[in-house]
Short mmCIF file of C-alpha atoms in Angstrom, two decimals:
data_model
loop_
_atom_site.label_atom_id
_atom_site.label_comp_id
_atom_site.label_asym_id
_atom_site.label_seq_id
_atom_site.Cartn_x
_atom_site.Cartn_y
_atom_site.Cartn_z
CA MET A 556 4.43 15.12 -3.99
CA ARG A 557 1.77 15.10 -6.76
CA ASN A 558 0.99 11.50 -7.23
CA LYS A 559 -1.94 10.02 -5.83
CA LYS A 560 -2.66 6.58 -4.19
CA ILE A 561 -4.79 3.47 -4.30
CA SER A 562 -6.40 3.87 -1.11
CA ARG A 563 -5.42 1.50 1.48
CA ILE A 564 -7.15 1.11 5.25
CA ILE A 565 -5.72 -0.29 8.19
CA VAL A 566 -9.08 -2.07 9.47
CA LEU A 567 -9.50 -2.30 13.18
CA THR A 568 -12.45 -3.98 15.19
CA LEU A 569 -13.18 -2.18 18.33
CA ILE A 570 -14.74 1.11 19.41
CA LEU A 571 -12.87 4.13 20.93
CA SER A 572 -12.79 4.57 24.97
CA THR A 573 -11.43 7.38 27.09
CA LEU A 574 -10.08 10.63 26.41
CA LEU A 575 -6.53 11.49 27.80
CA SER A 576 -4.67 14.65 27.88
CA VAL A 577 -1.60 14.91 25.81
CA SER A 578 1.90 15.01 24.57
CA ALA A 579 5.30 16.27 24.82
CA PHE A 580 6.94 19.24 23.37
CA ALA A 581 8.31 18.30 19.71
CA ASP A 582 11.49 19.99 18.72
CA VAL A 583 11.22 18.42 15.04
CA MET A 584 7.72 19.77 14.44
CA GLY A 585 8.07 23.10 16.26
CA ASP A 586 6.80 24.56 19.54
CA TYR A 587 4.10 22.60 20.89
CA LEU A 588 0.74 24.45 21.09
CA ASN A 589 -2.15 22.17 21.65
CA GLY A 590 -3.41 18.88 20.81
CA TYR A 591 -5.22 15.61 22.72
CA LYS A 592 -4.58 11.92 22.97
CA VAL A 593 -7.46 9.47 22.83
CA ASN A 594 -7.14 5.95 24.40
CA GLN A 595 -9.32 3.61 21.85
CA GLY A 596 -8.85 0.48 23.96
CA ALA A 597 -7.15 -2.67 22.91
CA GLY A 598 -3.62 -1.48 22.58
CA MET A 599 -4.65 1.84 20.45
CA THR A 600 -4.31 5.41 20.91
CA LEU A 601 -5.21 8.49 18.75
CA ALA A 602 -2.93 11.75 19.20
CA LYS A 603 -3.13 15.03 17.72
CA GLY A 604 -0.59 17.96 17.78
CA ILE A 605 -0.61 21.44 16.63
CA TYR A 606 2.89 23.12 16.62
CA TRP A 607 4.19 26.59 15.75
CA THR A 608 7.08 26.63 13.10
CA GLY A 609 7.98 30.30 13.89
CA SER A 610 5.99 31.56 10.76
CA ASP A 611 3.17 29.25 10.56
CA TYR A 612 1.28 26.36 12.20
CA ARG A 613 1.81 22.68 11.76
CA ASN A 614 -0.66 20.08 12.59
CA GLU A 615 0.10 16.40 13.16
CA ASN A 616 -2.19 13.15 13.76
CA TYR A 617 -1.15 10.13 14.72
CA ILE A 618 -2.74 6.39 15.99
CA GLU A 619 -0.35 4.03 17.98
CA TYR A 620 -1.28 0.38 17.78
CA THR A 621 0.15 -2.80 19.57
CA ALA A 622 -0.52 -6.02 17.86
CA ASN A 623 -3.25 -7.81 19.65
CA SER A 624 -6.06 -10.44 18.81
CA ALA A 625 -8.88 -7.86 19.14
CA VAL A 626 -7.77 -5.36 16.53
CA GLN A 627 -6.49 -6.49 13.13
CA PRO A 628 -4.58 -4.34 10.67
CA MET A 629 -5.60 -4.67 7.31
CA VAL A 630 -4.95 -3.54 3.74
CA VAL A 631 -7.77 -2.88 1.16
CA TYR A 632 -8.40 -1.90 -2.55
CA GLY A 633 -11.48 -1.24 -4.44
CA SER A 634 -13.69 -4.02 -6.29
CA LYS A 635 -10.81 -3.99 -8.66
CA LEU A 636 -7.28 -3.35 -8.07
CA THR A 637 -6.96 -0.47 -10.41
CA ASN A 638 -10.44 1.04 -9.28
CA TYR A 639 -9.98 4.67 -7.39
CA GLY A 640 -12.03 5.23 -4.04
CA SER A 641 -12.08 7.19 -0.97
CA TYR A 642 -12.01 6.04 2.38
CA SER A 643 -15.65 5.64 2.85
CA SER A 644 -15.75 3.60 -0.05
CA MET A 645 -13.06 1.27 1.18
CA SER A 646 -14.59 1.05 4.65
CA ASN A 647 -18.01 0.25 3.21
CA LEU A 648 -16.48 -2.36 1.15
CA LEU A 649 -14.88 -4.16 4.24
CA GLU A 650 -18.60 -3.63 6.21
CA SER A 651 -20.00 -5.69 3.43
CA ARG A 652 -17.21 -8.31 4.03
CA GLY A 653 -18.09 -8.42 7.79
CA TYR A 654 -15.29 -6.51 9.06
CA HIS A 655 -15.75 -3.09 11.34
CA ALA A 656 -13.32 -0.42 10.35
CA ILE A 657 -12.83 1.86 12.75
CA ALA A 658 -9.52 3.65 11.76
CA GLY A 659 -7.43 3.95 8.73
CA ILE A 660 -4.90 5.87 6.40
CA ASN A 661 -4.18 6.19 2.73
CA GLY A 662 -1.45 3.95 1.34
CA ASP A 663 0.91 3.45 -1.68
CA TYR A 664 1.46 5.62 -4.65
CA TYR A 665 0.00 4.69 -7.96
CA ASN A 666 0.25 5.68 -11.32
CA MET A 667 -2.26 8.52 -12.26
CA SER A 668 -2.75 6.98 -15.81
CA ASN A 669 -4.31 3.79 -14.77
CA PHE A 670 -4.57 3.86 -11.02
CA GLU A 671 -2.09 1.03 -10.74
CA PRO A 672 -0.10 0.73 -7.28
CA LEU A 673 3.35 0.88 -7.55
CA GLY A 674 4.08 -1.36 -4.83
CA VAL A 675 2.96 -4.88 -3.77
CA VAL A 676 -0.58 -5.65 -2.51
CA ILE A 677 -1.58 -8.75 -0.50
CA TYR A 678 -5.01 -9.21 0.77
CA GLU A 679 -6.01 -12.33 3.21
CA GLY A 680 -2.88 -13.91 2.19
CA ARG A 681 -3.53 -13.70 -1.50
CA LEU A 682 -0.62 -12.11 -3.78
CA ILE A 683 -2.90 -9.26 -5.51
CA SER A 684 0.06 -7.38 -7.14
CA SER A 685 3.73 -7.60 -7.30
CA ASP A 686 6.28 -5.51 -5.26
CA GLY A 687 8.18 -3.62 -8.24
CA GLY A 688 11.29 -4.09 -6.20
CA LEU A 689 9.81 -1.27 -3.69
CA ASN A 690 9.58 -1.13 -0.11
CA ALA A 691 6.42 -2.24 1.82
CA VAL A 692 4.43 -2.66 5.29
CA GLY A 693 3.05 -6.00 5.95
CA PHE A 694 0.83 -7.31 8.69
CA ARG A 695 0.60 -11.03 9.95
CA ALA A 696 -2.34 -12.85 11.25
CA ASP A 697 -1.29 -12.16 15.07
CA GLY A 698 -1.31 -7.98 13.97
CA SER A 699 2.50 -7.89 13.97
CA THR A 700 4.20 -5.69 11.42
CA VAL A 701 6.78 -6.28 8.78
CA MET A 702 8.70 -3.50 7.02
CA GLY A 703 10.99 -3.31 4.46
CA LYS A 704 11.72 -5.01 0.70
CA PRO A 705 9.70 -8.26 0.09
CA ALA A 706 12.35 -9.02 -2.15
CA MET A 707 10.08 -11.00 -4.84
CA LYS A 708 11.57 -13.32 -7.30
CA MET A 709 9.01 -14.40 -10.32
CA SER A 710 9.61 -16.62 -13.43
CA VAL A 711 7.54 -18.23 -15.94
CA THR A 712 8.47 -21.42 -18.17
CA VAL A 713 7.22 -21.31 -21.43
CA GLY A 714 7.80 -24.15 -23.68
CA GLY A 715 10.53 -25.57 -21.52
CA THR A 716 12.53 -22.34 -21.23
CA PRO A 717 12.51 -20.31 -18.21
CA PHE A 718 12.08 -16.61 -18.44
CA ALA A 719 11.92 -13.70 -16.05
CA LEU A 720 8.50 -12.65 -14.91
CA ALA A 721 8.75 -9.02 -14.55
CA LYS A 722 5.02 -8.07 -13.20
CA TYR A 723 2.12 -9.89 -11.56
CA ASN A 724 -1.16 -7.55 -11.71
CA LYS A 725 0.89 -4.69 -13.34
CA THR A 726 0.65 -3.74 -17.01
CA ARG A 727 3.33 -5.08 -19.22
CA ASN A 728 6.47 -3.27 -20.39
CA THR A 729 7.70 -3.36 -23.80
CA THR A 730 9.99 -6.56 -23.13
CA ASP A 731 9.00 -8.62 -20.43
CA PHE A 732 6.38 -11.02 -19.45
CA ALA A 733 3.54 -10.04 -17.35
CA LEU A 734 0.53 -12.26 -15.64
CA LEU A 735 -2.58 -10.88 -14.72
CA ASP A 736 -5.95 -11.99 -13.46
CA SER A 737 -9.31 -10.33 -13.11
CA GLU A 738 -8.45 -8.79 -9.50
CA TYR A 739 -6.34 -6.53 -11.84
CA GLY A 740 -9.28 -5.02 -13.93
CA SER A 741 -11.64 -6.01 -16.68
CA THR A 742 -8.74 -5.70 -19.20
CA THR A 743 -4.99 -6.03 -19.32
CA LYS A 744 -4.76 -2.22 -20.16
CA SER A 745 -2.17 -2.78 -22.86
CA ALA A 746 -1.76 0.11 -25.02
CA ALA A 747 0.51 -1.46 -27.66
CA ALA A 748 0.44 -4.64 -29.99
CA GLY A 749 1.53 -7.95 -28.32
CA PHE A 750 0.40 -11.56 -27.56
CA ASP A 751 -1.86 -12.47 -24.73
CA VAL A 752 -1.99 -16.24 -23.55
CA ILE A 753 -5.15 -16.93 -21.82
CA CYS A 754 -4.53 -19.79 -19.10
CA THR A 755 -6.75 -21.78 -16.43
CA PRO A 756 -4.61 -22.03 -13.03
CA SER A 757 -3.85 -25.08 -11.34
CA VAL A 758 -4.78 -23.46 -7.94
CA GLY A 759 -7.06 -20.84 -7.12
CA ASN A 760 -4.85 -18.46 -5.04
CA VAL A 761 -1.37 -16.95 -5.76
CA SER A 762 0.75 -16.19 -2.78
CA MET A 763 4.18 -14.88 -1.90
CA ASN A 764 5.62 -18.53 -1.94
CA CYS A 765 4.03 -20.52 -4.55
CA ALA A 766 4.47 -22.78 -7.61
CA LEU A 767 1.35 -23.06 -10.05
CA THR A 768 0.88 -24.54 -13.78
CA LEU A 769 -0.97 -23.14 -16.10
CA THR A 770 -3.11 -24.73 -18.85
CA VAL A 771 -3.37 -22.75 -22.20
CA ASP A 772 -6.88 -22.05 -23.27
CA GLU A 773 -5.66 -20.18 -26.14
CA VAL A 774 -3.19 -17.56 -27.65
CA LYS A 775 -4.41 -14.13 -28.78
CA GLU A 776 -2.47 -11.75 -30.98
CA SER A 777 -3.85 -8.52 -30.04
CA SER A 778 -3.42 -4.83 -31.01
CA GLY A 779 -3.74 -3.51 -27.38
CA ALA A 780 -6.07 -4.34 -24.37
CA VAL A 781 -7.68 -7.51 -24.21
CA SER A 782 -10.42 -8.89 -21.66
CA ILE A 783 -9.46 -10.78 -18.39
CA PRO A 784 -11.90 -13.62 -18.04
CA ALA A 785 -12.63 -14.19 -14.21
CA GLY A 786 -11.05 -17.45 -12.98
CA LYS A 787 -8.25 -17.21 -15.54
CA LEU A 788 -4.68 -15.75 -15.86
CA VAL A 789 -3.40 -14.07 -18.97
CA LEU A 790 0.41 -14.05 -19.64
CA SER A 791 0.99 -11.18 -21.96
CA LEU A 792 4.00 -9.97 -23.84
CA ALA A 793 4.49 -7.00 -25.98
CA LYS A 794 5.62 -7.54 -29.56
CA THR A 795 8.93 -5.58 -29.20
CA ALA A 796 9.83 -8.41 -26.61
CA SER A 797 13.14 -10.46 -27.85
CA GLU A 798 12.77 -13.20 -30.61
CA ASP A 799 13.25 -16.09 -28.07
CA LYS A 800 10.50 -14.82 -25.82
CA LEU A 801 8.15 -14.39 -29.07
CA ALA A 802 9.01 -17.47 -30.60
CA ALA A 803 8.07 -19.55 -26.85
CA VAL A 804 4.88 -17.95 -26.92
CA LYS A 805 3.82 -18.27 -30.86
CA ALA A 806 4.46 -21.98 -30.14
CA LEU A 807 2.16 -22.32 -27.54
CA LYS A 808 -1.17 -24.53 -28.35
CA ALA A 809 -4.23 -25.13 -26.27
CA GLY A 810 -3.46 -27.89 -23.65
CA ASP A 811 -0.03 -26.82 -23.16
CA ALA A 812 1.54 -26.11 -19.44
CA VAL A 813 3.23 -22.87 -18.41
CA GLU A 814 4.93 -22.85 -15.15
CA VAL A 815 4.92 -19.96 -12.82
CA SER A 816 7.12 -19.56 -9.59
CA ILE A 817 6.96 -17.02 -7.16
CA THR A 818 9.31 -16.51 -4.23
CA SER A 819 9.94 -13.79 -1.41
CA ALA A 820 12.01 -13.04 1.65
CA GLN A 821 11.39 -15.42 4.74
CA GLN A 822 9.52 -12.66 6.74
CA TRP A 823 7.09 -11.85 4.03
CA GLN A 824 5.80 -15.67 3.41
CA ASP A 825 3.21 -15.42 6.15
CA VAL A 826 2.14 -11.98 5.73
CA GLN A 827 -1.77 -11.74 5.26
CA PHE A 828 -2.02 -8.08 3.99
CA ALA A 829 0.61 -5.69 2.47
CA VAL A 830 0.80 -2.34 0.94
CA GLY A 831 3.94 -0.95 -1.09
CA SER A 832 5.70 2.14 -0.14
CA LEU A 833 8.05 4.18 -2.65
CA TYR A 834 10.46 5.68 0.01
CA LYS A 835 12.15 4.19 3.23
CA LEU A 836 12.37 6.78 5.76
CA VAL A 837 14.16 5.51 8.81
CA THR A 838 16.33 1.94 9.09
CA ASN A 839 17.75 0.60 12.21
CA GLY A 840 17.30 4.25 13.64
CA VAL A 841 19.16 6.29 11.23
CA VAL A 842 17.30 8.55 8.66
CA GLU A 843 18.04 7.67 4.98
CA THR A 844 19.59 9.98 2.84
CA GLY A 845 18.64 11.67 -0.29
CA LEU A 846 15.01 12.50 1.09
CA ASN A 847 12.67 15.12 -0.51
CA ALA A 848 13.27 18.45 1.19
CA SER A 849 10.15 20.16 0.30
CA TYR A 850 7.36 21.05 2.54
CA GLU A 851 4.39 18.76 1.85
CA PRO A 852 1.38 17.03 3.54
CA ARG A 853 2.76 13.43 4.12
CA THR A 854 1.56 10.06 5.54
CA ALA A 855 4.09 7.47 7.00
CA ILE A 856 4.17 4.32 9.08
CA GLY A 857 6.69 3.59 11.79
CA LEU A 858 7.59 0.82 13.85
CA LYS A 859 9.10 0.63 17.32
CA PRO A 860 11.68 -1.98 18.46
CA ASP A 861 8.65 -3.32 20.95
CA GLY A 862 6.54 -3.86 17.85
CA THR A 863 4.37 -0.92 18.32
CA MET A 864 3.19 0.51 14.81
CA ILE A 865 2.37 4.46 14.60
CA MET A 866 0.36 5.44 11.37
CA TYR A 867 1.09 9.06 11.12
CA THR A 868 -0.16 12.18 8.92
CA VAL A 869 0.89 15.92 8.74
CA ASP A 870 -1.30 18.22 6.80
CA GLY A 871 0.23 20.91 4.48
CA ARG A 872 -0.40 23.24 1.62
CA GLN A 873 -2.80 25.46 3.67
CA SER A 874 -1.05 28.50 5.25
CA GLY A 875 -2.53 29.75 8.49
CA TYR A 876 -3.41 25.91 9.43
CA SER A 877 -0.48 23.75 8.40
CA ILE A 878 2.60 24.18 6.26
CA GLY A 879 3.40 20.20 5.84
CA ALA A 880 6.97 18.66 6.71
CA THR A 881 9.94 17.59 4.56
CA MET A 882 10.95 13.79 4.34
CA PRO A 883 13.69 14.39 6.64
CA GLN A 884 11.67 16.26 9.17
CA LEU A 885 9.19 13.30 9.16
CA ALA A 886 11.78 10.85 9.65
CA ASN A 887 13.00 12.66 12.82
CA ARG A 888 9.34 12.83 14.19
CA LEU A 889 9.04 9.29 13.90
CA ILE A 890 12.49 8.54 15.76
CA GLU A 891 11.13 11.53 17.99
CA LEU A 892 8.18 9.25 18.69
CA GLY A 893 10.47 5.90 19.39
CA CYS A 894 10.29 4.34 15.99
CA THR A 895 13.61 2.95 14.58
CA GLU A 896 11.93 1.64 11.21
CA ALA A 897 9.62 4.00 9.29
CA THR A 898 8.38 4.03 5.57
CA ILE A 899 6.14 6.50 3.78
CA MET A 900 2.89 6.33 2.01
CA ASP A 901 1.52 8.47 -0.74
CA GLY A 902 1.26 12.39 0.37
CA GLY A 903 0.01 15.39 -1.02
CA GLY A 904 -3.64 15.65 -1.52
CA SER A 905 -3.98 12.22 -0.52
CA THR A 906 -2.81 12.58 2.94
CA SER A 907 -6.00 11.15 5.00
CA MET A 908 -6.53 9.77 8.54
CA ASN A 909 -9.89 8.22 9.19
CA ALA A 910 -11.35 7.08 12.83
CA ILE A 911 -14.42 6.77 14.94
CA TYR A 912 -14.35 9.37 17.81
CA LEU A 913 -15.26 8.44 21.61
CA GLY A 914 -19.12 8.21 21.57
CA ASP A 915 -19.30 8.33 17.95
CA LYS A 916 -21.04 5.61 15.76
CA SER A 917 -19.36 6.31 12.62
CA ILE A 918 -15.93 7.21 11.11
CA SER A 919 -14.65 10.93 10.61
CA GLN A 920 -11.95 12.25 8.89
CA ILE A 921 -9.25 13.43 11.37
CA ASN A 922 -6.99 15.57 9.53
CA LYS A 923 -7.71 17.99 6.93
CA SER A 924 -6.53 17.35 3.58
CA SER A 925 -4.99 19.62 1.02
CA GLY A 926 -6.69 17.96 -1.76
CA GLY A 927 -10.43 17.94 -0.43
#
């Protein structure tokens, strides 16, 4: 897996507590050699396992979390959605917002050319980026976890004609409307000619289930990227789009109204934080078919029937330390740990787990990333 990721953090609010002994033999990972398990308190444990595969070592780390009022899972991105950052920079950002981050893993795959996440991003109930038709992991205010496809449906009505809205805070394609705000970045990042409609929204926040009216400020004919003003939304369309879409945009003038509708599956409408996932690993206790079978560093999230969440990493690409795992192995290991649902995060050199060790005051990286 050579793609990288937008850093995502599970943010928690409690200090670690007592040290325990670990852990059962894991057939999926190999012969169990050594490890530990740390009780972090408030429904959390941190575990490590070292295994012998018959030819090399395999190192795993995982955190188990049971939903409770003291510890809140969160998702975070940089000062802009398309800014790239390390775990420490994401943690510091949250600290500046009044949160205390005590553990976290990396999140969604992203486009390496512009650092744009492939899947959904939700932060404090606000939709930051649309789902791209992919799977996701979401967290409600009570800490409970949702996993699967948000099944977002978006439309925009221009000049009385409804059209599909393909993307929210993702760069436009050659044929469809995209809607962007300043959370995305300082510009639209468009590389080709098009039309950009600068609008004032009727509400401050866009959510997974909302209808809003945009008042047109101006229509710009552009040769590439345009600036996204703070507090505005930009409806963007390439010049290669169909004539009916182009005609509707060209007819707009200042003061006109543009209507936007966004809906999602019922179980996603009260999600407070969410991050996308490119591949589902386990559904209803069964391993998904067609999963990648190369040995790589991996990051994943699993969900047990009782709602317990497992944040899991296995290191790889480091002979003599850890050779990684295939996606089917990863799926079966999460089933072995009791999960009936599981989905993958970005892996490879991006695989990262961070937490506060017992007695420490600051976060340490728990795993050993192949990417440094």
